[in-house]
mmCIF file of C-alpha atoms in Angstrom:
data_model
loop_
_atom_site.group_PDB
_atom_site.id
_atom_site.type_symbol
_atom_site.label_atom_id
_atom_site.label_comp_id
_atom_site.label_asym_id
_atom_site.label_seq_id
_atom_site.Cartn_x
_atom_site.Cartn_y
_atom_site.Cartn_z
ATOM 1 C CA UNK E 1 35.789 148.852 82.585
ATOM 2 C CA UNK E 2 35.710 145.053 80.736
ATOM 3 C CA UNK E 3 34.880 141.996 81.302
ATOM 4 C CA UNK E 4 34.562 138.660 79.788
ATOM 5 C CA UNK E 5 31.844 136.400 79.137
ATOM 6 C CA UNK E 6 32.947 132.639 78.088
ATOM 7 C CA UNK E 7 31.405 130.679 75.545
ATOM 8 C CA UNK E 8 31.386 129.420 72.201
ATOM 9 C CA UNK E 9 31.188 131.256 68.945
ATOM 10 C CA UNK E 10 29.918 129.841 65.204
ATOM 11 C CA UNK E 11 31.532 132.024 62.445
ATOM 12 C CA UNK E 12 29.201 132.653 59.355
ATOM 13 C CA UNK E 13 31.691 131.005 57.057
ATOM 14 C CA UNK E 14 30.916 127.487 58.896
ATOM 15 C CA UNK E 15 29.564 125.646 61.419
ATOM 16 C CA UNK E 16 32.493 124.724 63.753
ATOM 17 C CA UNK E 17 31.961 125.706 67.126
ATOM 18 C CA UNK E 18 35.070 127.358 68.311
ATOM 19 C CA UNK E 19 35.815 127.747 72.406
ATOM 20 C CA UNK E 20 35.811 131.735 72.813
ATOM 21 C CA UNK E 21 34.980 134.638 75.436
ATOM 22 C CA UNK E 22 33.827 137.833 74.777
ATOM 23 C CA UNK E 23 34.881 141.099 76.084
ATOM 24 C CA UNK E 24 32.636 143.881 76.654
ATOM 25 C CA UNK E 25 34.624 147.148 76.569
ATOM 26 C CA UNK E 26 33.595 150.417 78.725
ATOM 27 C CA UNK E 27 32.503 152.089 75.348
ATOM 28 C CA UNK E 28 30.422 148.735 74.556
ATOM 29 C CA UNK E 29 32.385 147.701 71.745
ATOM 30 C CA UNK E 30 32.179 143.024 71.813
ATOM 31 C CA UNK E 31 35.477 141.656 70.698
ATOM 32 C CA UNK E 32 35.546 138.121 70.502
ATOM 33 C CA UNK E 33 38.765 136.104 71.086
ATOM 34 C CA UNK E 34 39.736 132.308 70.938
ATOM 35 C CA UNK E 35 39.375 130.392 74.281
ATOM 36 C CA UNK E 36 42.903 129.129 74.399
ATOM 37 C CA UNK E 37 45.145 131.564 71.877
ATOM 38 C CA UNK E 38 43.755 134.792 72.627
ATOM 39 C CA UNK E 39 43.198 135.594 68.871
ATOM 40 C CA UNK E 40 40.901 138.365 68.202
ATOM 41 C CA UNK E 41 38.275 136.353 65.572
ATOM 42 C CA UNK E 42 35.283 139.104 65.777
ATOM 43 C CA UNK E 43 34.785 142.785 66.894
ATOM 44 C CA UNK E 44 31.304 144.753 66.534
ATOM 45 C CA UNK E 45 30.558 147.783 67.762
ATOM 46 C CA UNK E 46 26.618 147.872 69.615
ATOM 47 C CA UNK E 47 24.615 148.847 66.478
ATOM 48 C CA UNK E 48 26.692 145.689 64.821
ATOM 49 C CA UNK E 49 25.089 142.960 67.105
ATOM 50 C CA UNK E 50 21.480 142.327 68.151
ATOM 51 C CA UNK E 51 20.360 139.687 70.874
ATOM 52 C CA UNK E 52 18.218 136.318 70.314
ATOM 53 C CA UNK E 53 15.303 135.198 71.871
ATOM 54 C CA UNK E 54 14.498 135.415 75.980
ATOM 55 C CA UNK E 55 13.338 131.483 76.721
ATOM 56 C CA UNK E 56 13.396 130.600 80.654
ATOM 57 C CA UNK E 57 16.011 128.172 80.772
ATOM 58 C CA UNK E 58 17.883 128.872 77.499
ATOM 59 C CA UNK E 59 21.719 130.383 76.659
ATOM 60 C CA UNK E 60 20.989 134.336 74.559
ATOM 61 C CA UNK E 61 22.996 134.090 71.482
ATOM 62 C CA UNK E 62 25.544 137.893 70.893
ATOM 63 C CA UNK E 63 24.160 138.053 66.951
ATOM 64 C CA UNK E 64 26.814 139.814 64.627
ATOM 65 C CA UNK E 65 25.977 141.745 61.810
ATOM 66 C CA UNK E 66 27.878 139.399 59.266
ATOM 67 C CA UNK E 67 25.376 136.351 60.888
ATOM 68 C CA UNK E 68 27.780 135.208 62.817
ATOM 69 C CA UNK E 69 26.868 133.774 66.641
ATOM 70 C CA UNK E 70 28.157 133.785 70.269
ATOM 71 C CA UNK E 71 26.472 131.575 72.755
ATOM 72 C CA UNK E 72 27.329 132.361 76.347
ATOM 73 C CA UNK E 73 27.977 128.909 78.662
ATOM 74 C CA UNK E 74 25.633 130.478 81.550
ATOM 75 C CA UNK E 75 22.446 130.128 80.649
ATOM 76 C CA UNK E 76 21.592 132.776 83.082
ATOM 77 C CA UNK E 77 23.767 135.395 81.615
ATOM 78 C CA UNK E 78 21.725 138.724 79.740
ATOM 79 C CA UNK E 79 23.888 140.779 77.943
ATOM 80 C CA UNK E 80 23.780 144.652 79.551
ATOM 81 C CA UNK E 81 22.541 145.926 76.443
ATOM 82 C CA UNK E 82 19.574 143.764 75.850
ATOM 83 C CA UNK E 83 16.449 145.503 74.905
ATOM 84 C CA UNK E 84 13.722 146.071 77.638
ATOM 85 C CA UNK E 85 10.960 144.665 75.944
ATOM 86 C CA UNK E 86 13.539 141.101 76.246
ATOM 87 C CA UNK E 87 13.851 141.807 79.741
ATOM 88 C CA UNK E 88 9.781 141.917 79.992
ATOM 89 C CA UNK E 89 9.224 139.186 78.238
ATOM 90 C CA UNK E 90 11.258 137.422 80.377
ATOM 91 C CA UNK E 91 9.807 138.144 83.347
ATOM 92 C CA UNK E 92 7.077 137.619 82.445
ATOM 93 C CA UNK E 93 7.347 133.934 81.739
ATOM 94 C CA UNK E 94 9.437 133.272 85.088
ATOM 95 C CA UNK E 95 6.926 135.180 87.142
ATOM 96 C CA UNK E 96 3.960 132.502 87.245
ATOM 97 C CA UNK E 97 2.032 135.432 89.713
ATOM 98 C CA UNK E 98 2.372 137.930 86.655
ATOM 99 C CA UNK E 99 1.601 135.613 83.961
ATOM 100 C CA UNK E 100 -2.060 134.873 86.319
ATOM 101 C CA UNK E 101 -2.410 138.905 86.865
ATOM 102 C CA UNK E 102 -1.882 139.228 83.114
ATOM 103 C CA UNK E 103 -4.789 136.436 82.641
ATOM 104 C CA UNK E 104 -7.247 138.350 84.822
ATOM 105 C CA UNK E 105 -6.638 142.028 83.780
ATOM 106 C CA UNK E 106 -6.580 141.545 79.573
ATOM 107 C CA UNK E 107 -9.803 140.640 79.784
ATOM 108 C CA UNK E 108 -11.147 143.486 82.019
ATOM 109 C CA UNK E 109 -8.875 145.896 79.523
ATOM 110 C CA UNK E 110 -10.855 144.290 76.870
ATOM 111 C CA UNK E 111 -14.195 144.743 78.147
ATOM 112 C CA UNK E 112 -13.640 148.485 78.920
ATOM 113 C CA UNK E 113 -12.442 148.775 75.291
ATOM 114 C CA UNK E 114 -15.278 147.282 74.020
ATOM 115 C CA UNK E 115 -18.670 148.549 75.725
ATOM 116 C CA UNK E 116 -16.980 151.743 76.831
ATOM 117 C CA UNK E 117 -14.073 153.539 75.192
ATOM 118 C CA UNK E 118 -14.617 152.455 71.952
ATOM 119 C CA UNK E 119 -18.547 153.182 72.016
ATOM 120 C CA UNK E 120 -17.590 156.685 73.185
ATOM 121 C CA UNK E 121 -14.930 157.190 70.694
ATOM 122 C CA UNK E 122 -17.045 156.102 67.862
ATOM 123 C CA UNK E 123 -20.486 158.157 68.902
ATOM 124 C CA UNK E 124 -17.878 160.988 68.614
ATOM 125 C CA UNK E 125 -16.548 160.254 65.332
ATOM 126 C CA UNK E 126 -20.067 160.135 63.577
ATOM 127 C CA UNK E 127 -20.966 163.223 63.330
ATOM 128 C CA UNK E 128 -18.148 164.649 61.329
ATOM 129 C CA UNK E 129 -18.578 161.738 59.095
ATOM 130 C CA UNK E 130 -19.503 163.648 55.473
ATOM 131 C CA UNK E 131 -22.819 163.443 53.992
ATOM 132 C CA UNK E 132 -21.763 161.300 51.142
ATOM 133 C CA UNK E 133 -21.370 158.302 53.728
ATOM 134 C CA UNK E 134 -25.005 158.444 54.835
ATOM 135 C CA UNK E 135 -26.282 158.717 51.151
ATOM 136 C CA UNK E 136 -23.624 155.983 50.134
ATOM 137 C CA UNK E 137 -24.687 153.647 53.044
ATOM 138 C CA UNK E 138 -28.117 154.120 52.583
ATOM 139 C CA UNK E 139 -28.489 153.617 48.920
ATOM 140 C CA UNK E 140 -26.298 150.453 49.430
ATOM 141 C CA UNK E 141 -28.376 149.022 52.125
ATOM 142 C CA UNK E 142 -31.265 149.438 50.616
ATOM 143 C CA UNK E 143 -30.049 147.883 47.297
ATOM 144 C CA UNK E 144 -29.130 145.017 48.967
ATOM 145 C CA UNK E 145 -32.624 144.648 51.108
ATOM 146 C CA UNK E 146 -34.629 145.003 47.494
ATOM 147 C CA UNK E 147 -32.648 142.229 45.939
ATOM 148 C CA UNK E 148 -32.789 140.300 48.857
ATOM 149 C CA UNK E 149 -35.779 140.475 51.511
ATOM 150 C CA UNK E 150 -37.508 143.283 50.345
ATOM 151 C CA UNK E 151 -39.809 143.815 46.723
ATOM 152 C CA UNK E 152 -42.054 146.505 45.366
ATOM 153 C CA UNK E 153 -45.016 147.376 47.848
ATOM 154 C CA UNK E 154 -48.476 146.268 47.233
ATOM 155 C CA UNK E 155 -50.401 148.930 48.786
ATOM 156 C CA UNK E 156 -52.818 150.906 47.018
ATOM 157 C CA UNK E 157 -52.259 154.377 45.550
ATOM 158 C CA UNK E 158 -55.217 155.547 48.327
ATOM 159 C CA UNK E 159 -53.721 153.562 50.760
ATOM 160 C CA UNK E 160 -50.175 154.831 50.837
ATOM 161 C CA UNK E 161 -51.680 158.193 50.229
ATOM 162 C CA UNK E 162 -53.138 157.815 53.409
ATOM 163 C CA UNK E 163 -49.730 156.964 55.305
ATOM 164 C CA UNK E 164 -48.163 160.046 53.352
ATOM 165 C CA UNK E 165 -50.904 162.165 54.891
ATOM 166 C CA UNK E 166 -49.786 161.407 58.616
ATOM 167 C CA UNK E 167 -46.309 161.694 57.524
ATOM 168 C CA UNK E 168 -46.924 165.239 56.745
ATOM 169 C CA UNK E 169 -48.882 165.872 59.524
ATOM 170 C CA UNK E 170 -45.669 165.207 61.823
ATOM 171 C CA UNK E 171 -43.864 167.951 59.996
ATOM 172 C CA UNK E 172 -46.433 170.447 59.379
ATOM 173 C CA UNK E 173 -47.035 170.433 63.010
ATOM 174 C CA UNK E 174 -43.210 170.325 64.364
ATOM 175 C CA UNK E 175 -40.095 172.180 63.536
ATOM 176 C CA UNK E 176 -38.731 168.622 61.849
ATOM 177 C CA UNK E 177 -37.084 169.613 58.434
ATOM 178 C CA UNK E 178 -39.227 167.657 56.365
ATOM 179 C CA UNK E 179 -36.050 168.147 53.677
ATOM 180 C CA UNK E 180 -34.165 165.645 55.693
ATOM 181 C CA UNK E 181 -36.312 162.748 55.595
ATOM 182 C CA UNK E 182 -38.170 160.423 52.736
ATOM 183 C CA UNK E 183 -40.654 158.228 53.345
ATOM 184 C CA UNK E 184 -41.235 154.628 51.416
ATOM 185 C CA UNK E 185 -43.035 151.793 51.336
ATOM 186 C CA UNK E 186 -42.018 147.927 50.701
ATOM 187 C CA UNK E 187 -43.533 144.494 50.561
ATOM 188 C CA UNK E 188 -41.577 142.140 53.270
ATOM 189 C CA UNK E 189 -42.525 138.342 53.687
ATOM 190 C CA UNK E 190 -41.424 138.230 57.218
ATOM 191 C CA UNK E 191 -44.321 140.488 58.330
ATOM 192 C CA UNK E 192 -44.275 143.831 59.897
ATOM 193 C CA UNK E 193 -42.002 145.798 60.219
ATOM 194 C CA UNK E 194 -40.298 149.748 59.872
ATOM 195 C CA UNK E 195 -36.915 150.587 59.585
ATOM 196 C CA UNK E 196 -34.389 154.088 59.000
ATOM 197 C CA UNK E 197 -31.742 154.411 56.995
ATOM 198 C CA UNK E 198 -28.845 156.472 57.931
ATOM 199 C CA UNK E 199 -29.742 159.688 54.741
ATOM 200 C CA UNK E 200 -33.077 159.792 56.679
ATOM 201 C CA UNK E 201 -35.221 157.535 54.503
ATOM 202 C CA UNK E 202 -37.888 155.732 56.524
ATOM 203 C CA UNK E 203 -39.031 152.521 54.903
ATOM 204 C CA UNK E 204 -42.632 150.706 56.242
ATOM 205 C CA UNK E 205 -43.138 147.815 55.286
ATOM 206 C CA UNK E 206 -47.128 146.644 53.510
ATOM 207 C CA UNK E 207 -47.546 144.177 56.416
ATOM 208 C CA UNK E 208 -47.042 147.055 59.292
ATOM 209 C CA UNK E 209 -49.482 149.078 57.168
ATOM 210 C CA UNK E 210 -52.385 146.591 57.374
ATOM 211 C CA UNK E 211 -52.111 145.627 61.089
ATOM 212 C CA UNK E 212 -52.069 149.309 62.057
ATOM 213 C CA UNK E 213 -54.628 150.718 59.279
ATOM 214 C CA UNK E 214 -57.355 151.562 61.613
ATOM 215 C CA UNK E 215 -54.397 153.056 64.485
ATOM 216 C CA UNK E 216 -53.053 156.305 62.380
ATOM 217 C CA UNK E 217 -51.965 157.444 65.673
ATOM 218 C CA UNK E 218 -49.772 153.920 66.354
ATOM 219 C CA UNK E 219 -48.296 154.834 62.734
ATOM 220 C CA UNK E 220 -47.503 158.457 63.531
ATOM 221 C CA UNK E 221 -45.641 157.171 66.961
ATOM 222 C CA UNK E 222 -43.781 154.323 64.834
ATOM 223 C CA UNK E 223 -42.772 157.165 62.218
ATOM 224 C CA UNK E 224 -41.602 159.476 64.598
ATOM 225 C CA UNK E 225 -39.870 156.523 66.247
ATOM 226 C CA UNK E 226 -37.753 155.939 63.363
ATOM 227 C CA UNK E 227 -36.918 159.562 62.506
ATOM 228 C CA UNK E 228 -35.558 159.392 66.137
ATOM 229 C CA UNK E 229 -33.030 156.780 64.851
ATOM 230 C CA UNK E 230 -31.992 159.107 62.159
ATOM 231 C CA UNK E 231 -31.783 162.703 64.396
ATOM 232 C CA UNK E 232 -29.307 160.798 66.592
ATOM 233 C CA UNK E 233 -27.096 159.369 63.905
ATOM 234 C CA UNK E 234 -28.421 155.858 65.111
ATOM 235 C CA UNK E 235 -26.999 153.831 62.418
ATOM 236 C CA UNK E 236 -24.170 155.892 61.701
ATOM 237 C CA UNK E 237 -22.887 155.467 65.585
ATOM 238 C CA UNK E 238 -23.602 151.295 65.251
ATOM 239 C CA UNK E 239 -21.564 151.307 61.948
ATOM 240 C CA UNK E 240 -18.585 153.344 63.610
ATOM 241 C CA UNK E 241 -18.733 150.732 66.367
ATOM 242 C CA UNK E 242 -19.007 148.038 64.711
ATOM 243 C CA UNK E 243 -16.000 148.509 62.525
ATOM 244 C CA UNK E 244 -13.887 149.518 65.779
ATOM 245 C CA UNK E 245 -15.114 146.497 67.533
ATOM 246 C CA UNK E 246 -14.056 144.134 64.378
ATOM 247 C CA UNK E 247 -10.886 145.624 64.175
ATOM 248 C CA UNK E 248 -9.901 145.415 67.902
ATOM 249 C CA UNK E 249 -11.147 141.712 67.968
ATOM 250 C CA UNK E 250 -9.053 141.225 64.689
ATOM 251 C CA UNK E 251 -5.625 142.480 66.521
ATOM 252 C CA UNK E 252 -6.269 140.581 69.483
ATOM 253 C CA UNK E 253 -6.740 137.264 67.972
ATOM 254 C CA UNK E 254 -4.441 137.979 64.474
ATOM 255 C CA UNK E 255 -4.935 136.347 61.547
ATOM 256 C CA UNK E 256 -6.996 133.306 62.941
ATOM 257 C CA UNK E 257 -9.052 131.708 60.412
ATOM 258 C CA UNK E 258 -12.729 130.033 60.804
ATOM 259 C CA UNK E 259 -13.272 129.902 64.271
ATOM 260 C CA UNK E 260 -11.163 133.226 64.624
ATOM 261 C CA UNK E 261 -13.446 134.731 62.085
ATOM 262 C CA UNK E 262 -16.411 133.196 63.732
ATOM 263 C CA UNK E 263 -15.727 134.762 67.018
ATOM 264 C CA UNK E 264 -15.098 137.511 65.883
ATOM 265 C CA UNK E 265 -18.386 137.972 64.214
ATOM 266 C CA UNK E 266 -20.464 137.113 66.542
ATOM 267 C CA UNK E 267 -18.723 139.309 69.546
ATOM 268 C CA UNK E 268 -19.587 142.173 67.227
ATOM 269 C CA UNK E 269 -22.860 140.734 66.435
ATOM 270 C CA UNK E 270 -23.333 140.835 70.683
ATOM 271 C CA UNK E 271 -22.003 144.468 70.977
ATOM 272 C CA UNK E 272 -24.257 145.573 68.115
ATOM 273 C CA UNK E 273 -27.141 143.939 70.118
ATOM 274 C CA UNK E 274 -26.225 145.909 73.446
ATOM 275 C CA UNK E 275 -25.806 149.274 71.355
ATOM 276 C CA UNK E 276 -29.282 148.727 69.709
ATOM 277 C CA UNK E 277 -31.166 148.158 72.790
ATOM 278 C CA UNK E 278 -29.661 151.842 74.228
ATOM 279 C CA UNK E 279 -30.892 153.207 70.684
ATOM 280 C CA UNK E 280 -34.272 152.241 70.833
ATOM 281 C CA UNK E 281 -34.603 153.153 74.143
ATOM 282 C CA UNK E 282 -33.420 157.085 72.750
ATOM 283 C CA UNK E 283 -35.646 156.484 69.770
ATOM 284 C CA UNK E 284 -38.581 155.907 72.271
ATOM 285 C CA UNK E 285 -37.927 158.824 74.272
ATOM 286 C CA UNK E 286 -37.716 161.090 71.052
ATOM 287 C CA UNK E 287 -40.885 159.654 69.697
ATOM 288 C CA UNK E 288 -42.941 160.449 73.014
ATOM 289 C CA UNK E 289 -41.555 163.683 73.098
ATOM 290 C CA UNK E 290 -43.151 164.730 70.042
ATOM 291 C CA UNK E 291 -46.012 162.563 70.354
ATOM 292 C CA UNK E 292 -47.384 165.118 73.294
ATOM 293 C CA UNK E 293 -46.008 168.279 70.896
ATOM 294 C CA UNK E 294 -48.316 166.787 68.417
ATOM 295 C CA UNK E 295 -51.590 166.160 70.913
ATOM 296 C CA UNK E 296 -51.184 162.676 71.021
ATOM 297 C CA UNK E 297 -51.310 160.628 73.715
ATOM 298 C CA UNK E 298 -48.101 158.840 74.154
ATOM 299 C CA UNK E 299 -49.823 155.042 74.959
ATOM 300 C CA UNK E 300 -49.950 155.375 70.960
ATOM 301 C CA UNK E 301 -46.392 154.255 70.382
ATOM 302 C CA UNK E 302 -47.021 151.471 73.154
ATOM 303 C CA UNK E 303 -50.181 150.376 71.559
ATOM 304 C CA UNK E 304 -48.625 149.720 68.278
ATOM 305 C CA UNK E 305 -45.674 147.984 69.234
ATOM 306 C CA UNK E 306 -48.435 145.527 70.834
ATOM 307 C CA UNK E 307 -50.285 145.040 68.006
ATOM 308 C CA UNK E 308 -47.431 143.964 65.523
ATOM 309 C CA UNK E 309 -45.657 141.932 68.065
ATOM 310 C CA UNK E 310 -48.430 139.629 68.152
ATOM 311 C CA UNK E 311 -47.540 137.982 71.778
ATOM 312 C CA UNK E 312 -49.564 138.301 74.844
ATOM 313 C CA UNK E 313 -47.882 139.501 78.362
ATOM 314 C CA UNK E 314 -47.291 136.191 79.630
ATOM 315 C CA UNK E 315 -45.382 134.644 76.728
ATOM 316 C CA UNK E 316 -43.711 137.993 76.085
ATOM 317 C CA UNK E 317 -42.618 138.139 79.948
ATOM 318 C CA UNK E 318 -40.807 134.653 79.656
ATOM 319 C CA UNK E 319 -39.035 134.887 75.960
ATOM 320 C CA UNK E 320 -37.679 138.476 76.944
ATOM 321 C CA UNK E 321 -36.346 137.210 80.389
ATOM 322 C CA UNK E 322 -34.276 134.365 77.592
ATOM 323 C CA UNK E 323 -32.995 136.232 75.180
ATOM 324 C CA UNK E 324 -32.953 139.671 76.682
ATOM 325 C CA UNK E 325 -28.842 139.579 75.903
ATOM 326 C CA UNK E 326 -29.455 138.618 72.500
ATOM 327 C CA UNK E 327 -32.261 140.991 71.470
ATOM 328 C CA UNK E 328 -31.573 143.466 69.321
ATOM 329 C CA UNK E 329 -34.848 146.175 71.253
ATOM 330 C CA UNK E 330 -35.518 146.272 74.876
ATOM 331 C CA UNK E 331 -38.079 144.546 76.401
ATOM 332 C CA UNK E 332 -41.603 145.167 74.730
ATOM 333 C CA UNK E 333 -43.245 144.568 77.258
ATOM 334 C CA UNK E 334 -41.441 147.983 79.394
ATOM 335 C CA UNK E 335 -41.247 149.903 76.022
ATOM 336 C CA UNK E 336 -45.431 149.686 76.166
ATOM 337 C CA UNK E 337 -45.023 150.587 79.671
ATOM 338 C CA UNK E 338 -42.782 153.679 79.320
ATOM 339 C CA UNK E 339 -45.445 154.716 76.749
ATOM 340 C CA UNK E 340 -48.345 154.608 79.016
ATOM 341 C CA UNK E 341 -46.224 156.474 82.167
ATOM 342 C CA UNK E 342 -44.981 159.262 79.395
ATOM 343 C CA UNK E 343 -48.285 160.598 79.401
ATOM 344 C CA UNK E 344 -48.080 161.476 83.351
ATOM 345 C CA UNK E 345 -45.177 163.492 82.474
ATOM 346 C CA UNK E 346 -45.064 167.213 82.343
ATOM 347 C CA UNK E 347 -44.841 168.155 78.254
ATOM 348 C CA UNK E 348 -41.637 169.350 77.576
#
């Protein structure tokens, strides 16, 4: 079966619009004629013609291969073969309720991505990440932190010796594979402080040394706390995350300089805050576990996050409630709590 569409056509060899209709054979073969003479002045077979743009109000131009043009005189009019992503598109902008449903829903689908597919997805990519990333990542960081906000410690030969001597302590009394894990020490101007890198190097800082020098207990608890991070890939899961997050926030906003790139920082800067705060809760919870396999009383870990926070309950109780979002731990405050109920647990 044909029929006819009626329009104008633009050959490539000009720009004279010449009166013409189009027939559309049963095998789907376009053969344009002229309006008034009926002379055949273009034929194309379907893989010789593709279809312009879908705009609400607007004629579809029949593209030929050789770049020539047929414009249809109903602006209504969509050829039978147009693609069905056109078609969607289309709809989509005539369909106002769509367009709102649309509005609503990508944002939902976004959300999901973000705090729980991807999350999921990259906590099971990490641990059939080789070892070489770890060592790589670690000896990078750390590179970086000793040019930048780090320099050489100023503790005492008897003094770290002491630390070292409750570092072996954990493993001499646990089945930890002391192998996996180094310990070091660094000066840091911004106080306190402990930290794990993903190869299993634990870094405390001279600061966190002094304020906890007569609490070898609080500095076994912060120790263990630490190798927590590194038994459960800690850093490893927030850098698989972090890249997924970048690059889904990348594709949804393309290639949109400064405030693009802005945005797109700090939205993984805020996932990387809510991913930390579930960390340190599982870095807790490892560190009281082997608190009571070591004797100690769990209030240990609790007691030492008090001391180097250096802010009483009421102040603590108000900032927390303000930044809570933006905090990279939980709460303090219910960390030392946790502590303190731990020890009315069963041992496990």
């Amino acid at each position: 079966m044909t029929h006819s569409v009626s329009g104008s056509f633009v050959s490539s060899l000009g720009s004279e619009i010449t009166p013409a209709k189009v027939e559309i054979r049963a095998d789907g073969d376009f053969v344009v004629r002229h309006k008034d003479t009926g002379e055949t002045i273009q034929q194309a077979s379907p893989e010789q013609v593709s279809y312009g743009d879908v705009l609400p109000g607007l004629e579809v131009d029949l593209l030929f291969f050789d770049g020539s043009r047929f414009t249809p005189d109903d602006a209504k009019y969509r050829w039978p073969k147009q693609s069905a992503s056109q078609s969607l598109l289309h709809g989509l902008e005539t369909r106002w309720l769509s367009v709102v449903v649309a509005t609503v829903v990508l944002p939902l689908v976004l959300w999901v991505l973000a705090y729980r597919v991807l999350p999921q997805a990259a906590d099971l990519t990490a641990p059939y990440l080789p070892d070489w990333v770890s060592v790589q990542m670690s000896e990078q960081t750390l590179t970086v932190l000793d040019k930048t906000a780090l320099s050489s410690t100023q503790l005492s030969e008897s003094e770290q010796q002491q630390v070292r001597q409750l570092w072996q302590h954990i493993f001499d009394n646990s089945t930890l594979d002391q192998s996996q894990y180094t310990l070091l020490f660094r000066d840091f101007s911004l106080g306190a402080n402990a930290f794990a890198l993903p190869d299993g190097t634990v870094v405390l800082t001279d600061d966190f040394v002094n304020e906890l020098k007569d609490d070898p207990e609080g500095i076994i608890a912060v120790m263990l706390h630490e190798i927590g991070h590194v038994k459960h890939q800690h850093s490893l899961k927030l850098a698989t995350r972090a890249t997924a997050a970048g690059v889904m926030f990348a594709l949804v906003l393309g290639d949109i300089e400064g405030a693009g790139e802005t945005i797109i920082g700090t939205a993984t800067s805020l996932l990387q805050s809510a991913f930390s705060r579930e960390m340190e809760t599982q870095a807790d919870t490892f560190a009281l576990r082997y608190l009571k396999r070591l004797g100690i009383e769990t209030e240990a870990l609790g007691r030492a996050l008090a001391t180097i926070t250096h802010i009483d309950e009421g102040d603590a109780r108000e900032f927390e409630n303000f930044y809570q979002y933006f905090s990279s731990h939980p709460k303090t405050l219910d960390r030392i709590e946790n502590s303190k109920q731990a020890d009315q647990q069963p041992r496990d």
